[in-house]
Short mmCIF file of C-alpha atoms in Angstrom, two decimals:
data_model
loop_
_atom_site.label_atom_id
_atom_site.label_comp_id
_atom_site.label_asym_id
_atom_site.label_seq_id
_atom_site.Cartn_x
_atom_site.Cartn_y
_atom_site.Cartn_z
CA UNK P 1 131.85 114.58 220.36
CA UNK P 2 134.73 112.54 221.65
CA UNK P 3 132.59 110.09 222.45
CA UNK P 4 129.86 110.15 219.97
CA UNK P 5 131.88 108.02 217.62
CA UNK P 6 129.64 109.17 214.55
CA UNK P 7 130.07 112.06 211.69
CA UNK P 8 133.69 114.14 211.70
CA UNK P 9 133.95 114.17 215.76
CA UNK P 10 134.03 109.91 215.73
CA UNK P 11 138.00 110.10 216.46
CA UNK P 12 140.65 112.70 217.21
CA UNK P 13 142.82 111.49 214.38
CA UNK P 14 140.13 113.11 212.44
CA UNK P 15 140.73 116.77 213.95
CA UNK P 16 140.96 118.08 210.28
CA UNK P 17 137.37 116.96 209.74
CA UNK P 18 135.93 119.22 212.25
CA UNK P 19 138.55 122.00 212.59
CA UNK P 20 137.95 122.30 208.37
CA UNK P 21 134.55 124.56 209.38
CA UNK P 22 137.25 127.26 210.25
CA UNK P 23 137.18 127.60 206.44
CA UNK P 24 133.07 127.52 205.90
CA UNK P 25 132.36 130.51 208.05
CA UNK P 26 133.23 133.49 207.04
CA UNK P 27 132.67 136.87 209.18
CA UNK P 28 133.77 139.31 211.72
CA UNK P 29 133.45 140.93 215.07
CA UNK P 30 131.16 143.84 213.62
CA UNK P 31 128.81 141.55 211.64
CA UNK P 32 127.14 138.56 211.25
CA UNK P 33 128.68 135.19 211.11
CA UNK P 34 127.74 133.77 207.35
CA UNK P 35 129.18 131.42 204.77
CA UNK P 36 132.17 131.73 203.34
CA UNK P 37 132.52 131.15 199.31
CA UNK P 38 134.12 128.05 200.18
CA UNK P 39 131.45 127.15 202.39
CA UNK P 40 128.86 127.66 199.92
CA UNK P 41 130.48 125.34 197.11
CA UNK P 42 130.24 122.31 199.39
CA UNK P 43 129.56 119.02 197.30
CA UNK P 44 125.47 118.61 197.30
CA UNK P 45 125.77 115.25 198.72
CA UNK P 46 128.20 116.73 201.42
CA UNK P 47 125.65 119.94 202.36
CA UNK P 48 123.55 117.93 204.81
CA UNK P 49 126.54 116.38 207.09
CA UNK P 50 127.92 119.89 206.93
CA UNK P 51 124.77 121.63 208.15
CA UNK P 52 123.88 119.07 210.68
CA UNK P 53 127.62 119.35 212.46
CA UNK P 54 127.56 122.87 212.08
CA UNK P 55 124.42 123.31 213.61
CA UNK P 56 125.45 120.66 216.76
CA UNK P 57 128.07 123.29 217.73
CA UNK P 58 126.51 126.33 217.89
CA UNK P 59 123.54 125.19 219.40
CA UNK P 60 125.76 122.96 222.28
CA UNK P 61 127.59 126.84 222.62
CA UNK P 62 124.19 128.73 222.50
CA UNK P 63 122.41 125.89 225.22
CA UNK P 64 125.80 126.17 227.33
CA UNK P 65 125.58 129.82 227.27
CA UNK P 66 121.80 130.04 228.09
CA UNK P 67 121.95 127.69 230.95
CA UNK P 68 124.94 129.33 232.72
CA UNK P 69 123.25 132.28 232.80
CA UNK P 70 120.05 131.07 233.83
CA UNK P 71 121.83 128.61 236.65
CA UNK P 72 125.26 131.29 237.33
CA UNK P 73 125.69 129.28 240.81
CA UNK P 74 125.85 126.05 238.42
CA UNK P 75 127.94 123.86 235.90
CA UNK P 76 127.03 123.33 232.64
CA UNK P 77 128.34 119.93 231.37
CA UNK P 78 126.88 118.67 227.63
CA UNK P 79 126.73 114.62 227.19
CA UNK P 80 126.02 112.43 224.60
CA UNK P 81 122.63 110.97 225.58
CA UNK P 82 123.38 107.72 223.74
CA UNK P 83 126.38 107.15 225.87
CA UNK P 84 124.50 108.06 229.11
CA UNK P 85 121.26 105.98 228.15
CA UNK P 86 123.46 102.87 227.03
CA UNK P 87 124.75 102.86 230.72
CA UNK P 88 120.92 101.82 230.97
CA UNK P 89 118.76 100.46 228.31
CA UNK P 90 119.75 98.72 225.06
CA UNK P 91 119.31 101.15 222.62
CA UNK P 92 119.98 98.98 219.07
CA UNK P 93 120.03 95.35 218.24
CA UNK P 94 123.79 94.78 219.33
CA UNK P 95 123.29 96.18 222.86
CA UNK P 96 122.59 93.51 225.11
CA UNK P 97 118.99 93.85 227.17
CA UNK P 98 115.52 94.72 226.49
CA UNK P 99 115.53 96.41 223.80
CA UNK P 100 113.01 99.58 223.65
CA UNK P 101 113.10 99.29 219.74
CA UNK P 102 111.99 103.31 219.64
CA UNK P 103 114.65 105.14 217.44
CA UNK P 104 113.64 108.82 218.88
CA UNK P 105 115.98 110.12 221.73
CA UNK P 106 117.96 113.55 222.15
CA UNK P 107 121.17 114.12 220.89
CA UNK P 108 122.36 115.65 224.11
CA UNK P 109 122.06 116.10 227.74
CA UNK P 110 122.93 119.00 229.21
CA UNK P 111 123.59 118.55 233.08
CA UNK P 112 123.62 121.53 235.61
CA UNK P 113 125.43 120.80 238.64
CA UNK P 114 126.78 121.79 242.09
CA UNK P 115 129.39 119.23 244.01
CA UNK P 116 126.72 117.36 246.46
CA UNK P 117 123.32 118.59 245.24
CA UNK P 118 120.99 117.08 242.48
CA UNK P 119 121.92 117.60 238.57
CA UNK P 120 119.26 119.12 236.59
CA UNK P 121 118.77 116.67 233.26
CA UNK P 122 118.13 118.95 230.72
CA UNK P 123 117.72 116.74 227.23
CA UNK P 124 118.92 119.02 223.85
CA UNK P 125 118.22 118.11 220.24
CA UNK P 126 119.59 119.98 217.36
CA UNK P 127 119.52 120.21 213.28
CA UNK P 128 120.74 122.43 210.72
CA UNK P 129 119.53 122.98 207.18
CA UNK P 130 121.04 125.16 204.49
CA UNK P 131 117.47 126.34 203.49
CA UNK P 132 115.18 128.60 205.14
CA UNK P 133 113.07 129.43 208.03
CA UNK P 134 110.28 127.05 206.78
CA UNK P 135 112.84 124.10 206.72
CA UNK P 136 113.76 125.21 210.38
CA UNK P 137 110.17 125.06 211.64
CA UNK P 138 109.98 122.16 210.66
CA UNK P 139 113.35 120.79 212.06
CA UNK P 140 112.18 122.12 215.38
CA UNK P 141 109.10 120.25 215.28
CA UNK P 142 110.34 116.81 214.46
CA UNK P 143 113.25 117.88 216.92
CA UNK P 144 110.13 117.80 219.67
CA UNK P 145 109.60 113.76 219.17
CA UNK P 146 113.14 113.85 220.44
CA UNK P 147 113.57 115.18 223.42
CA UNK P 148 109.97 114.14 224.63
CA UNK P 149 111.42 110.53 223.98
CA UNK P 150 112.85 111.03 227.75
CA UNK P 151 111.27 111.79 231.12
CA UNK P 152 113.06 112.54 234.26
CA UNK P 153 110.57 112.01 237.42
CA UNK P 154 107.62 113.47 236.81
CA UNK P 155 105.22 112.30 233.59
CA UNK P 156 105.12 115.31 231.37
CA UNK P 157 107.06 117.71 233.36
CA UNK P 158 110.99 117.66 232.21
CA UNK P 159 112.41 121.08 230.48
CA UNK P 160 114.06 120.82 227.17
CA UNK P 161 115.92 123.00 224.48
CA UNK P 162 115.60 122.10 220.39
CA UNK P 163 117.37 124.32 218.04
CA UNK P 164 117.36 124.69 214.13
CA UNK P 165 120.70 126.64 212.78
CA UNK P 166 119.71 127.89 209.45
CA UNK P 167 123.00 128.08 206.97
CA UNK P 168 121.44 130.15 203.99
CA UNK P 169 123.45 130.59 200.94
CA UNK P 170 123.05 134.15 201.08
CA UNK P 171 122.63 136.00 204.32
CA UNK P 172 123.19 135.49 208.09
CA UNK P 173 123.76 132.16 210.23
CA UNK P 174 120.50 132.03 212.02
CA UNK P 175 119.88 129.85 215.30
CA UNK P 176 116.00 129.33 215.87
CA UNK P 177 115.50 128.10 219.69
CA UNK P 178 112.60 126.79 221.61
CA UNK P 179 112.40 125.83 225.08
CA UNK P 180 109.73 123.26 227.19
CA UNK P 181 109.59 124.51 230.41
CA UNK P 182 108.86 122.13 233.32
CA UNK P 183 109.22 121.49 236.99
CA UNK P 184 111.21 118.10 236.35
CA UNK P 185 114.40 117.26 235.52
CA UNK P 186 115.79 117.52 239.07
CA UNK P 187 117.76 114.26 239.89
CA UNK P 188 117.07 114.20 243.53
CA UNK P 189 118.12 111.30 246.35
CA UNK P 190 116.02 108.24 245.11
CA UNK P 191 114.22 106.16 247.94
CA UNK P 192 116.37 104.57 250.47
CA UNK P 193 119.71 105.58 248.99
CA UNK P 194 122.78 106.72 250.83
CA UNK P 195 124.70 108.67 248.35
CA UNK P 196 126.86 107.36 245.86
CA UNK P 197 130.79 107.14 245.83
CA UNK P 198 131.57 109.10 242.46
CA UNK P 199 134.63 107.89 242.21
CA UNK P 200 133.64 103.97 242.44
CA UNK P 201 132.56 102.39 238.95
CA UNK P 202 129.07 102.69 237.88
CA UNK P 203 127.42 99.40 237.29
CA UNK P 204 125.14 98.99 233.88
CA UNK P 205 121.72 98.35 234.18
CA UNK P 206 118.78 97.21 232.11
CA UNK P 207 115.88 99.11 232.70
CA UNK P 208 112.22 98.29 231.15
CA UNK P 209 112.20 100.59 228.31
CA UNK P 210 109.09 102.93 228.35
CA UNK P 211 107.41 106.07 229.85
CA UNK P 212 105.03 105.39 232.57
CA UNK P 213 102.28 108.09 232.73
CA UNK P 214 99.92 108.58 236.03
CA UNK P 215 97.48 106.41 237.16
CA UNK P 216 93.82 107.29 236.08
CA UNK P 217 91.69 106.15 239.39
CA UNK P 218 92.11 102.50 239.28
CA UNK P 219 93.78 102.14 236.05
CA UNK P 220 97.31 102.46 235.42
CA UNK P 221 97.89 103.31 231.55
CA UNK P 222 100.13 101.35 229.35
CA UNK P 223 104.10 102.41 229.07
CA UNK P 224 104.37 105.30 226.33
CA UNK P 225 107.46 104.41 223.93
CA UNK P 226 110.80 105.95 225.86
CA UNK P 227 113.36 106.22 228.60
CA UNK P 228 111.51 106.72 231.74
CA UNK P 229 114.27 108.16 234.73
CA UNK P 230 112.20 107.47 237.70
CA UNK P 231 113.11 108.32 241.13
CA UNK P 232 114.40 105.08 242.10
CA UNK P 233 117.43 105.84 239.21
CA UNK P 234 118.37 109.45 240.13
CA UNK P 235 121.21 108.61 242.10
CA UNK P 236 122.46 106.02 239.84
CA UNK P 237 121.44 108.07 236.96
CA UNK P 238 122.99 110.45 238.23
CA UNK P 239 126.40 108.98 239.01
CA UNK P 240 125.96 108.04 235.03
CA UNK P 241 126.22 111.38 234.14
CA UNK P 242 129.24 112.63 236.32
CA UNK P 243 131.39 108.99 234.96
CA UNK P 244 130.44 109.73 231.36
CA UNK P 245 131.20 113.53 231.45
CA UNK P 246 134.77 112.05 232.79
CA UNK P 247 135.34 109.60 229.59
CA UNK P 248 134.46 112.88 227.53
CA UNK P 249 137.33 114.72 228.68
CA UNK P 250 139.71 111.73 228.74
CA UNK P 251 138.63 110.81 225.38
CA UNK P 252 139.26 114.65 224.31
CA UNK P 253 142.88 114.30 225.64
CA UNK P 254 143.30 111.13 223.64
CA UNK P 255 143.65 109.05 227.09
CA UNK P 256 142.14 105.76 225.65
CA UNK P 257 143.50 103.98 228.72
CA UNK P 258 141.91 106.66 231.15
CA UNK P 259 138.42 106.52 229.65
CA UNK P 260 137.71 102.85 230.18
CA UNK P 261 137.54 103.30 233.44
CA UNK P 262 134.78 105.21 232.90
CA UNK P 263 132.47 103.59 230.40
CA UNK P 264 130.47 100.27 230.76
CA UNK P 265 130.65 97.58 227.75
CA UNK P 266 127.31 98.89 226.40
CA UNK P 267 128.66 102.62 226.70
CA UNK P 268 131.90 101.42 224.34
CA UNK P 269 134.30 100.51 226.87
CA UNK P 270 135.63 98.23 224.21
CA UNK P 271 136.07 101.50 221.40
CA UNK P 272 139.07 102.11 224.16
CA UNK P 273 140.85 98.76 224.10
CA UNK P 274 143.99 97.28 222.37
CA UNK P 275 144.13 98.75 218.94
CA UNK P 276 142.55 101.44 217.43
CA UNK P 277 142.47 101.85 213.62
CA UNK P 278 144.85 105.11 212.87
CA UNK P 279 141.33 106.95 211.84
CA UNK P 280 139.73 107.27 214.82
CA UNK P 281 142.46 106.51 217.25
CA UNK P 282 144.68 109.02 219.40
CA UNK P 283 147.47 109.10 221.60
CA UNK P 284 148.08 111.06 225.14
CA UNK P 285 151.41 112.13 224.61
CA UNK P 286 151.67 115.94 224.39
CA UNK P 287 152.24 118.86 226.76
CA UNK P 288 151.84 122.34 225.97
CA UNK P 289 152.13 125.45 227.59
CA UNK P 290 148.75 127.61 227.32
CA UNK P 291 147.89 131.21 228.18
CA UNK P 292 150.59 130.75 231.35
CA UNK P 293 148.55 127.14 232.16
CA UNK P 294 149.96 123.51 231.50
CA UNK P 295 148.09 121.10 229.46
CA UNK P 296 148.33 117.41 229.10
CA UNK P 297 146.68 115.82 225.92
CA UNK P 298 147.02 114.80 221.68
CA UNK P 299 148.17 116.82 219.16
CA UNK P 300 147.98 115.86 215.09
CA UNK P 301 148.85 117.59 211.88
CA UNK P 302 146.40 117.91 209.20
CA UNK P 303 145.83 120.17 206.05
CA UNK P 304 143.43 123.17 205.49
CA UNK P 305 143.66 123.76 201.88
CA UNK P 306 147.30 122.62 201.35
CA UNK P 307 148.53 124.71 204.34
CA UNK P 308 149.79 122.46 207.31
CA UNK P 309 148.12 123.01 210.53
CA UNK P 310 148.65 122.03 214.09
CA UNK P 311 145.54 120.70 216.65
CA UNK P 312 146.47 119.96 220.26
CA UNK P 313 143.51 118.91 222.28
CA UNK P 314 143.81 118.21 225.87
CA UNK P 315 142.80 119.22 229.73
CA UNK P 316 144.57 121.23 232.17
CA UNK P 317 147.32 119.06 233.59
CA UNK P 318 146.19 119.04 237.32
CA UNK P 319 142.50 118.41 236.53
CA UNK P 320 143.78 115.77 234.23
CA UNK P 321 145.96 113.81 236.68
CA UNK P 322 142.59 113.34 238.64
CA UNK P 323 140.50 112.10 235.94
CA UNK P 324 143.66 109.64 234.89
CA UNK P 325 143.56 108.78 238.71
CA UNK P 326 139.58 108.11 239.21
CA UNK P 327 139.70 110.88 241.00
CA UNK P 328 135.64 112.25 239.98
CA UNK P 329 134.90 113.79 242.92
CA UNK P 330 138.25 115.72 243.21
CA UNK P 331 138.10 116.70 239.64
CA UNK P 332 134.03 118.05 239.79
CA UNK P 333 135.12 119.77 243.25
CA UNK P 334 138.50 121.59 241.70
CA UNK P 335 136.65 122.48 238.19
CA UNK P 336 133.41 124.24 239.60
CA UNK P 337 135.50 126.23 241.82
CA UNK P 338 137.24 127.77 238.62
CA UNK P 339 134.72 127.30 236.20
CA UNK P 340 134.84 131.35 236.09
CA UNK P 341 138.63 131.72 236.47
CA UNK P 342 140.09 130.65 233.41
CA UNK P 343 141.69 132.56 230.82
CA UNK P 344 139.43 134.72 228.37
CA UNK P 345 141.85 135.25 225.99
CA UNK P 346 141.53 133.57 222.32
CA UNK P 347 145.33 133.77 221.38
CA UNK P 348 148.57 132.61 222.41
CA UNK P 349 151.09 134.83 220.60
CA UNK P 350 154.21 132.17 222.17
CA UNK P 351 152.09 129.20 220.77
CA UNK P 352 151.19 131.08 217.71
CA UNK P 353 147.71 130.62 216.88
CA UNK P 354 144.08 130.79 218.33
CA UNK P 355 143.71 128.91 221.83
CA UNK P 356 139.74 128.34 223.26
CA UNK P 357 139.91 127.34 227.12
CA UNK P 358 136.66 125.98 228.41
CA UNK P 359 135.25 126.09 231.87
CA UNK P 360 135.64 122.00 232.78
CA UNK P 361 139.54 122.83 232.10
CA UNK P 362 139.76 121.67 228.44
CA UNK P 363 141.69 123.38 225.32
CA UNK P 364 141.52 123.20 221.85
CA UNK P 365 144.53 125.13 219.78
CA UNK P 366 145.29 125.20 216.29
CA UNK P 367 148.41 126.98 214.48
CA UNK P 368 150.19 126.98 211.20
CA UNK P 369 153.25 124.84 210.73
#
């Protein structure tokens, strides 16, 4: 969410925004996860912000989880498809291009890779609702004008995920997921190319906006409203993905200076630049020791209910020192080599508190002062 810059992930000054859920669920490892009391007493105008972020995270975790079992000789990275598209097409009226003036995309991309074969494009859109099953239904089917809003290669053919995560006041969390299945999706070599440095900047684009379905004998249909991928992009497209997965991490670790490499000035390159307003700015300046593993990234102080807690977000500190060095195709090599070796373990008794190490090499921890 680093670099989604919207809702309660928009900086990591505002760790308390996010990390406050820890108080909204309530639950345990024999039952269900549900609300807590304090949970349920949200503010009305609050509930839908609340539902909506909630439901982002477990169905990113749920979609991660899916796909690395479906794909175990893959990685799973998740991106911000607004980022990744930006690199791309003008998406609103201050992005510079044509302009594809259709407000339906997917939150999310999720990208399954192996270092020097073609990423799978997997587009993910998800919504939450403190209601019911109905309410979810229907979530899931306006969630389908989303992800179709994308093609990769062939018309009609890309595979996507939409989830609903159903908060009820009463009773279990519920996470209602439907799948398109499809032979697309595959970013393979476009036409004539010879490979693309991962490490070299990626340059922005402007691509027609639209879907192009098939020709029908001698007439080729009009563009469908959308973001078409078409061959000729994969390998830029996909040397999009791999840059803005990059800025994700740096931009976790609070390594404003590291991320603009990575970004073009549609993507927010300039969100990274000179100042930063002390709400949604951050600092690499931390290092913590982690389950026996050095970290490099931000830490900030914040209150859960009048007790003072600690947040240190950051990447392992070898990983890091590649992705601070450009270093894209070093860092992709090294982290899907031990994307199944790092620690399982969910506390840190010398640290004090809960630790959660993920396979691309980042860390969230949280204890009290």
């Amino acid at each position: 969410m680093a670099l989604a810059r919207r809702g309660a992930g928009r900086g990591l000054a505002e760790h308390w925004g996010s990390l406050k859920y820890s108080q909204a669920l309530a639950g345990s490892p024999e039952g269900y996860v549900r609300l807590s009391a304090e949970g349920r007493e949200t503010a009305e105008h609050y509930k839908a912000l609340q539902s909506g972020e909630l439901g982002v995270g477990f169905a990113l975790t749920l979609a991660t989880e899916i796909l690395s079992r479906r794909y175990p000789e893959h990685f799973v990275s998740i991106i911000p498809a607004d980022t990744a598209l930006r690199a791309g097409w003008a998406l609103t009226s201050r992005d510079k291009g044509h302009r594809s003036g259709y407000r339906y995309r997917p939150r999310f991309f999720a990208e399954v890779w192996k270092p020097g074969e073609p990423s799978l494009v997997i587009p993910i859109e998800c919504k939450g609702n403190h209601s019911n099953a109905a309410t979810s239904h229907e979530q899931l089917a306006s969630a389908a004008a989303h992800v179709e809003a994308v093609h990769v290669g062939t018309w009609n053919e890309t595979p996507s995920l939409v989830f609903s995560t159903e908060l009820p006041m009463d009773g279990p969390l519920t996470i209602h997921a439907l799948r398109a299945v499809g032979s697309g999706g595959w970013l393979g070599k476009s036409t004539g190319s010879g490979g693309r440095n991962l490490d070299e900047q990626v340059e922005e684009r402007n691509v027609y906006p639209g879907i192009q379905p098939p020709s029908e004998g001698n007439r080729t249909p009009s563009p469908e409203p959308g973001f078409h991928i078409q061959p000729e992009h994969f390998d830029w497209f996909q040397h999009v993905l791999a840059r803005t997965m990059a800025a994700g991490l740096t931009a976790f670790a609070g390594a404003g200076d590291a991320t603009i490499q990575y970004l073009t000035q549609r993507q927010g390159q300039r969100h990274f630049v000179g100042f930063a307003h002390a709400a949604t700015g951050s600092v690499q300046d931390a290092q913590v020791d982690l389950l026996k593993l050095r970290f490099v990234g931000t830490d900030h102080v914040f209150r859960l209910n009048r007790t003072r807690v600690e947040a240190f977000s950051g990447v392992a500190a070898d990983l890091f020192d590649h992705l601070a060095s450009g270093r894209v195709r070093q860092y992709r090599s090294e982290a899907y080599l031990r994307r199944n070796t790092w620690p399982r373990d969910t506390w840190d008794s010398e640290w004090g508190g809960p630790v959660s190490v993920q396979r691309d090499g980042s860390v969230l921890a949280m204890r009290l002062l």
